[in-house]
Structures are given as C-alpha cells and as structure tokens.
Short mmCIF file of C-alpha atoms in Angstrom, two decimals:
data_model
loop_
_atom_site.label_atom_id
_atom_site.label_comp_id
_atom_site.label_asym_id
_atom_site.label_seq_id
_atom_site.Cartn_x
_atom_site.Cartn_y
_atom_site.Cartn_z
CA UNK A 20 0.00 0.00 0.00
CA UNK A 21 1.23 3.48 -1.07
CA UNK A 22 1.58 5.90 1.66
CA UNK A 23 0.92 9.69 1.37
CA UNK A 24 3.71 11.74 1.52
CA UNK A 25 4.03 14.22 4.38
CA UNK A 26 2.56 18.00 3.61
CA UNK A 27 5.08 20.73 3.54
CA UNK A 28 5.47 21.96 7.62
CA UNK A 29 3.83 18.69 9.03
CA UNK A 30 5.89 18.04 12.41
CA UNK A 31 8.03 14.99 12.08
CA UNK A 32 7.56 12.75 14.88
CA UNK A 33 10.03 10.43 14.37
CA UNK A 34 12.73 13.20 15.08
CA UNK A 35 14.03 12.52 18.91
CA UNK A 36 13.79 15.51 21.70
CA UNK A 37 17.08 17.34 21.69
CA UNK A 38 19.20 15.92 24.83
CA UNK A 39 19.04 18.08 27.86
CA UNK A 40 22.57 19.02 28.93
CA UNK A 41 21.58 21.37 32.10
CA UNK A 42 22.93 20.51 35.26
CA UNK A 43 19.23 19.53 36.23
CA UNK A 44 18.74 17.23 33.21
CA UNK A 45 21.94 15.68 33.53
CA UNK A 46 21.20 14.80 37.20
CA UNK A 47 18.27 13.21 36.36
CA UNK A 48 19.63 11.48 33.60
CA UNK A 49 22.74 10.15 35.73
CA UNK A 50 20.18 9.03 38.52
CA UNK A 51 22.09 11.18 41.09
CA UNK A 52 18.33 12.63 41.31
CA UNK A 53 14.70 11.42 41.25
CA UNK A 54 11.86 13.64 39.63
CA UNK A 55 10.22 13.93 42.91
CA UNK A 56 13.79 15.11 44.13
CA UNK A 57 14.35 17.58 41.02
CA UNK A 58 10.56 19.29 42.38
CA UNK A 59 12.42 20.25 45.92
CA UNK A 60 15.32 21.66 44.22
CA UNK A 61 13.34 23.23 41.72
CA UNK A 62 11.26 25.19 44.88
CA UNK A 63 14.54 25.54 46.69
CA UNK A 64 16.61 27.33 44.06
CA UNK A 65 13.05 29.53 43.22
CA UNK A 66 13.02 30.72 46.62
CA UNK A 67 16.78 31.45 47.50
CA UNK A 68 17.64 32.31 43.57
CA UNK A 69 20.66 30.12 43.56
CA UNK A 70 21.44 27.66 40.80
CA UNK A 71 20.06 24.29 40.51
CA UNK A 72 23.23 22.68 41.59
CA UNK A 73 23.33 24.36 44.76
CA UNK A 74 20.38 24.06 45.61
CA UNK A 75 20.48 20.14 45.36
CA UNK A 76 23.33 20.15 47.58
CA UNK A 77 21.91 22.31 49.99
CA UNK A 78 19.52 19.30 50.25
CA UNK A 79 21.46 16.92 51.13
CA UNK A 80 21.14 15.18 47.71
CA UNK A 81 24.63 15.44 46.27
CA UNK A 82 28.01 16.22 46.89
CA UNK A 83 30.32 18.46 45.54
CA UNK A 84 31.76 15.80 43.59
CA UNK A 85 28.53 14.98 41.60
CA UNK A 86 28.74 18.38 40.78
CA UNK A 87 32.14 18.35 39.05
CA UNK A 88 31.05 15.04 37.05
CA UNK A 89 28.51 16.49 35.76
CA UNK A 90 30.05 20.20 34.73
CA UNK A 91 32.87 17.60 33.06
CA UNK A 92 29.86 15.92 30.75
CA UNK A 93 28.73 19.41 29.86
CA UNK A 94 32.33 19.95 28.43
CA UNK A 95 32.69 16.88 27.15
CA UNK A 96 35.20 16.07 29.44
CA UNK A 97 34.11 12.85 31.18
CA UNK A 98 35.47 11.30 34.04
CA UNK A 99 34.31 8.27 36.33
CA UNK A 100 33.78 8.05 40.19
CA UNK A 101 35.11 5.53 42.58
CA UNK A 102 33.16 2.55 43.14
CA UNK A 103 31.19 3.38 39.76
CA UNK A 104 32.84 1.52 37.23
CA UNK A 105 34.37 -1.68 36.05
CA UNK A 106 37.51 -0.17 35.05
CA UNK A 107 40.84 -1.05 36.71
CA UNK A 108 41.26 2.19 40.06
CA UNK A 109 44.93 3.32 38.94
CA UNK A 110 43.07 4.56 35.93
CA UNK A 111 43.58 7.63 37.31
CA UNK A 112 43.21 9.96 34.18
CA UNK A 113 39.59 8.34 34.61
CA UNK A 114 39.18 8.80 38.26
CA UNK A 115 41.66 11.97 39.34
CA UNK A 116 41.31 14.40 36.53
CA UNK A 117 41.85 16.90 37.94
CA UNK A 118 45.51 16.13 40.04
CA UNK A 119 48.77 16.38 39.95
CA UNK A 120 49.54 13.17 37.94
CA UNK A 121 47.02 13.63 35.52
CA UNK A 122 48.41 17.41 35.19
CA UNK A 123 51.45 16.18 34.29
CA UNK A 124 49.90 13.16 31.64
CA UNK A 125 48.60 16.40 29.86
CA UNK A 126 52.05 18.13 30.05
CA UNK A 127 53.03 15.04 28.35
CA UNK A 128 50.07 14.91 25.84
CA UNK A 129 51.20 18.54 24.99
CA UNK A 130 54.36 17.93 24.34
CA UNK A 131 53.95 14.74 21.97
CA UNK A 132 51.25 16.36 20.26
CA UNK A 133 53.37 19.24 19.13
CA UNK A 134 56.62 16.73 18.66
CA UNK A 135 55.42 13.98 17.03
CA UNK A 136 51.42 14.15 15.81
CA UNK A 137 51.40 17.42 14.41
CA UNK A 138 54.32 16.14 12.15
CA UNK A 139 51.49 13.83 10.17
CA UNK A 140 52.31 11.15 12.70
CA UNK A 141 49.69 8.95 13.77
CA UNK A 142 50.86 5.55 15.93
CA UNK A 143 53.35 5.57 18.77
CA UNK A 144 54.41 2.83 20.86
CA UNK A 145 54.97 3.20 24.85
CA UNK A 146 57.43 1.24 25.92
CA UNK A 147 59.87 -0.07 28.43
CA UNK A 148 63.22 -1.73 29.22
CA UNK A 149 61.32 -3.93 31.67
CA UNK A 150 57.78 -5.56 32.57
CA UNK A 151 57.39 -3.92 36.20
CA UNK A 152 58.45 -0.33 34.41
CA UNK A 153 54.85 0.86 34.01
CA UNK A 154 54.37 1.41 30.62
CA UNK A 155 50.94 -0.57 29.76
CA UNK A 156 49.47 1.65 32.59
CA UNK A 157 51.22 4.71 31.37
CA UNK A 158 49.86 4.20 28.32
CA UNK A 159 46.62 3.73 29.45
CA UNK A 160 46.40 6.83 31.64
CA UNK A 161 47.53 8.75 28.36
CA UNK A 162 45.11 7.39 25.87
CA UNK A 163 42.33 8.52 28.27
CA UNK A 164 43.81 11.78 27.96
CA UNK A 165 44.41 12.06 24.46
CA UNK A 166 40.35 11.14 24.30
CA UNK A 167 39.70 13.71 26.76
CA UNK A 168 41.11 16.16 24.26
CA UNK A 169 38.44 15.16 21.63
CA UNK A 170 41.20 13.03 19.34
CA UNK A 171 39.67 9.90 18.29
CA UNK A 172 42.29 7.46 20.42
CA UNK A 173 43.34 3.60 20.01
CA UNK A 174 44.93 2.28 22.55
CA UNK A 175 45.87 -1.38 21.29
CA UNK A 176 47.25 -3.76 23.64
CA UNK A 177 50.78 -5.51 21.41
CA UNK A 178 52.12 -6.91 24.54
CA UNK A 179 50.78 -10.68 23.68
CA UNK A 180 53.22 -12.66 25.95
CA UNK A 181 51.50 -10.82 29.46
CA UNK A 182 48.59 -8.58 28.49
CA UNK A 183 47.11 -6.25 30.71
CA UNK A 184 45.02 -4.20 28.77
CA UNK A 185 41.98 -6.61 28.97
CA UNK A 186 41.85 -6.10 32.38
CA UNK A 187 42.08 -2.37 32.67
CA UNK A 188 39.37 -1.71 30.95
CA UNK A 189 37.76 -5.29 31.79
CA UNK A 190 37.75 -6.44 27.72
CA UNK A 191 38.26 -10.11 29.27
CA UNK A 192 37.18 -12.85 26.60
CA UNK A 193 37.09 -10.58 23.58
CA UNK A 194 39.10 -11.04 20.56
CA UNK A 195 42.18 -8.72 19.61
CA UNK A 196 45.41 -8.20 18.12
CA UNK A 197 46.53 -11.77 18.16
CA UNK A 198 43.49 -12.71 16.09
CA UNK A 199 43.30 -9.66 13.64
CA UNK A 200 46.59 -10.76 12.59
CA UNK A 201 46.21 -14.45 12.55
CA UNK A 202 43.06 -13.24 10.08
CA UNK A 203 40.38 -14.95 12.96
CA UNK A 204 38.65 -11.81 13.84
CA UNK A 205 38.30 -8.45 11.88
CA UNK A 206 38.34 -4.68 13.53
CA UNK A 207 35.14 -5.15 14.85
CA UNK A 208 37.49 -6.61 17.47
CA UNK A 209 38.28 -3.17 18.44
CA UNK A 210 36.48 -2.02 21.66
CA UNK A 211 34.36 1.32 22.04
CA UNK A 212 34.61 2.54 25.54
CA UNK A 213 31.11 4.37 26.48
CA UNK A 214 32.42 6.08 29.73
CA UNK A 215 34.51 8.76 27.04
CA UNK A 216 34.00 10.45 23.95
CA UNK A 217 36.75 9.29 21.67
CA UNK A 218 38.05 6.51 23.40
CA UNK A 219 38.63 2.59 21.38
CA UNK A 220 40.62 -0.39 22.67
CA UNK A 221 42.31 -3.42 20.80
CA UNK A 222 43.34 -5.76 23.27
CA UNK A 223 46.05 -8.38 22.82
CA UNK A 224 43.33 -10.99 21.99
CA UNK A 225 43.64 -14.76 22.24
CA UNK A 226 47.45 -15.39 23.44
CA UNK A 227 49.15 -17.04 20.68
CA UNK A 228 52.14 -19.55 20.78
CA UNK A 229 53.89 -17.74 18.14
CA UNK A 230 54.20 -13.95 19.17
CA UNK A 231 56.99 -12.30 17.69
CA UNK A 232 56.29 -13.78 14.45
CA UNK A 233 52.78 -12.89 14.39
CA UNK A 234 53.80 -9.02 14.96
CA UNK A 235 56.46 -9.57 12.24
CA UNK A 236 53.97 -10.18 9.36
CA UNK A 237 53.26 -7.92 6.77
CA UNK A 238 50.14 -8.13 7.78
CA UNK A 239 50.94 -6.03 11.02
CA UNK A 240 52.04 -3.25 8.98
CA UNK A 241 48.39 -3.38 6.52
CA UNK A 242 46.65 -3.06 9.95
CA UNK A 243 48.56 -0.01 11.48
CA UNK A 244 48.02 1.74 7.91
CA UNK A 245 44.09 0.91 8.63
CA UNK A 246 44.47 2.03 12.46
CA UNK A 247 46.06 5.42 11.91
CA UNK A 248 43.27 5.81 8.59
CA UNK A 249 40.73 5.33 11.04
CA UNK A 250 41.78 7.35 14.36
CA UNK A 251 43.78 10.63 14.85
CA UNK A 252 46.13 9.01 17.64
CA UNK A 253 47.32 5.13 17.52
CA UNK A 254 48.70 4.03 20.63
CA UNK A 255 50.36 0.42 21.30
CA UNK A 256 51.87 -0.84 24.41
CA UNK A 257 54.43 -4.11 24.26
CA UNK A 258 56.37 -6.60 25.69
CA UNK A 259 59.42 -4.87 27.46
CA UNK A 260 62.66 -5.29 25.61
CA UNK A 261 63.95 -7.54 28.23
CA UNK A 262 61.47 -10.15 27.44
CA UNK A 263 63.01 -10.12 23.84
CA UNK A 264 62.43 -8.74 20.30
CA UNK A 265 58.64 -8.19 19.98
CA UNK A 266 58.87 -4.93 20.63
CA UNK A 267 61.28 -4.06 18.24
CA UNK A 268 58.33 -5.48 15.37
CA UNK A 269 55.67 -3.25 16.86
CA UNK A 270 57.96 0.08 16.85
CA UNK A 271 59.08 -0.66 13.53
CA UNK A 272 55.36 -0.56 12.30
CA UNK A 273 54.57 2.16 14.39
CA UNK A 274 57.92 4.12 13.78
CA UNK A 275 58.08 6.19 16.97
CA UNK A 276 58.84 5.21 20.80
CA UNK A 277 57.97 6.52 23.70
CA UNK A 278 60.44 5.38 26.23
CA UNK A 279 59.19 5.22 30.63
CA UNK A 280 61.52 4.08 32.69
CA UNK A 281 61.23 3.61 36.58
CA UNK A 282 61.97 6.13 39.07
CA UNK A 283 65.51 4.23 40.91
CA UNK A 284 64.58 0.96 39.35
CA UNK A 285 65.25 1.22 35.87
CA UNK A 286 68.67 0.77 34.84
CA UNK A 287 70.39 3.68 33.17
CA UNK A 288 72.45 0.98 30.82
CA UNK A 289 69.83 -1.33 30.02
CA UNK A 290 67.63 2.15 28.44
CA UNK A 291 71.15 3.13 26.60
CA UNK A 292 71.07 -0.75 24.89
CA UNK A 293 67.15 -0.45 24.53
CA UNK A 294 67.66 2.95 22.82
CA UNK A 295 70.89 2.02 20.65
CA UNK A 296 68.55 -0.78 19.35
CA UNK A 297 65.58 1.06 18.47
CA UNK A 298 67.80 3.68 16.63
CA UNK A 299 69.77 0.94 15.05
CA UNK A 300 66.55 -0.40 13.33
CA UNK A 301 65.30 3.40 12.63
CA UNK A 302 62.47 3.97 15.01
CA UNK A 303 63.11 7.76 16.46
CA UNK A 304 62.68 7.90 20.17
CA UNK A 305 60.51 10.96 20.56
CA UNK A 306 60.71 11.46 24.53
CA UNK A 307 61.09 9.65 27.89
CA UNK A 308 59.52 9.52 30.79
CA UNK A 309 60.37 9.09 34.45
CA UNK A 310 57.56 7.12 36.01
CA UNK A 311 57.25 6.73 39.95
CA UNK A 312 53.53 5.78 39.93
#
C-alpha cells in the first residue's frame, strides 16, 4: 500500500527531543536525582535564587563531587567516580582528573602532540626496558587523555606474551590483536569505551604460541596503515625489551617510541642498549619519561 507523503510543515515525529545538557537534566539522567527530588530543588533554588546545583546540595542530595562530574559531561570532558565503574582504580586519568599526575599526563600529551602528531604522525608505541616499568598503565592513563582532548584514540594492547590491557578496561574474553593478525577476527574486534568520547581499545586478543612472528607479518604493517586511517592518535603498548624482540616489530610498524623508565629501578644501561637498538633499526625515540607511579 502506497503511503501519502508528508505536507510541507507537518511536524516529524520520528525526530528525537534534543538531549538536555543542564545541570538539572543531567542529574536526572545520571540518577544522582529522582523527579520527585528535582521538584524540591526546583522550589529551593526559586526561593533562594541560587542555581540548581546548589540548591540540590543544599539538600542533602549530592556532593560536591557529583557536581564536578557532571560540569565535566557538559564539556565533554568525562570522568568516572570511585566505586562506579568496572575499570581497573589506577586509571587515574579516569578517576583523578583533575591532580597532579594527571596534570602532568597532559604536560606530556602537549608535548607529543606538538613533537610527534602534528608532524602527520599517527601511531606511537609506549614502551619499556622492563615488565614492572609501568608502561601498559602509562599508556593507558595517556590514551584517556588524548580522548579527553576530543582526538579519536586507540589504545591497542601488542604486549601478547603478558597482556594487561583486557583487564584495565575489563575487555576479558574478547578477541584482539593476536586474532586480527592471525586473520580470525576483523576490527570489529576493536572495543568502544562508552564512559569517554573518543576513546577505542584493541586488546592483545587470544594469546598465541607464536608472538613475535605474528607481529612480524606484513600483515601487522596493513593493519597499522588501517588504524592510523581510522583514528587521529594510535597508541600500542608491548612486551618490554627484556622479554626479547617483539617490541622491536611493533615500533618498527609504528615508527616512533615513547620510552618510561622507573623512578631508581630502571637501569640507566639497560635504556642506553634499549635505545641504541631502536635507533639501530630506525624507530626515532621521541621522549622519555620518568615514572614513579
């Protein structure tokens, strides 16, 4: 059956009400506040002429902190509480935005965006001299960042002899890397976190018996081309050079290093071999970092 054609000004149902991004509408939404809950503030803020926020709080139904978390959605600038999420609690670009560390994460962000992604440079590759160094968590703290900035971010998880990505952000039992590149799972392997704006995740995948020759395939290189097509920032973590050579494959694909180190654990001669290595095989070392978190 043919159906007439909507007349010329006819309201369109079908279109959804815009989003309310007040403070109000984002309490409700959040569930920090009921309806009946949002009437009392709503008579409270009327009568003293403060804002909406205030007023809730005067109430006794939220904190100060619900207050920030919701200012940071209104910016686009997400974060997570405590005892709210799934995601691993050193994730502290998710859960401390606004301290010290995560101050100096964006330092950091700053400086590689202006050293190394401005220059047409998509992937980089955090990594370390050793396993206890820090660098998967690094790296994870600074992708959160990067997708706090608005860049579309990939953090993928090369490190397929002891993952940790997976657990981070709690990806446990999905496919990844290890089974892109075997050709057992496509991108759709690649993880969308909903608690940020521009935030993916590739984990390591299904671990595979044959590591460094599975990040040696051409293939590896194909995928990074697709990666850095599809996102403005392409970050991989790896094995640490002492475990052996896979992470010499990855930072050939990816072409760029990012070197963390541990404050007066890393060895100063062990990062001078790691470094004369990378160089040797012509992956530039953009910065380092001293980690002592």
């Amino acid at each position: 059956m043919n159906h007439p054609a909507p007349t010329a000004g006819a309201p369109n149902f079908a279109t959804p009400p815009a989003r309310d991004s007040s403070i109000g509408g984002l309490l409700l939404e959040s569930g920090k506040i009921t309806p009946e809950n949002a009437e009392r503030v709503l008579r409270v803020q009327k009568e003293l002429g403060i804002r909406f926020g205030e007023a809730a709080q005067r109430l006794g139904l939220i904190t100060e902190a619900d207050i920030q978390q919701v200012l940071a959605r209104q910016f686009d600038y997400p974060y997570l509480q405590r005892g709210e999420s799934k995601f691993a609690q050193d994730l502290i670009a998710a859960y401390q935005p606004f301290g010290p560390q995560v101050e100096m994460l964006r330092a950091i962000r700053s400086q590689l965006m202006l050293r190394w992604f401005a220059r047409g440079r998509k992937a980089l590759v955090i990594a370390s001299v050793d396993q206890d160094d820090g660098a998967a968590l690094f790296a994870a703290n600074l992708a959160v960042v990067f997708s706090q900035l608005g860049e579309q971010t990939l953090l993928v998880d090369a490190d397929l002899r002891q993952p940790t990505l997976h657990d981070t952000f709690a990806l446990s039992g999905r496919q990844g890397l290890s089974d892109v590149l075997a050709g057992r799972a496509g991108l759709d392997a690649i993880a969308r976190i909903e608690s940020f704006v521009a935030l993916s995740v590739l984990g390591a995948g299904t671990q595979p018996p044959n590591p460094q020759e599975l990040l040696s395939r051409a293939s590896f290189s194909a995928l990074n081309d697709q990666l850095a097509e599809r996102h403005d920032v392409v970050l991989y973590t790896a094995s640490a050079f002492a475990a052996g050579s896979d992470v010499m494959a990855v930072a050939a694909r990816a072409g760029g290093v990012l070197l963390v180190a541990r404050k007066n654990q890393t060895s100063l001669d062990d990062v001078a071999v790691f470094s004369d290595q990378l160089e040797r095989n012509g992956v530039e070392i953009v910065g380092s970092v001293l980690n002592d978190f």
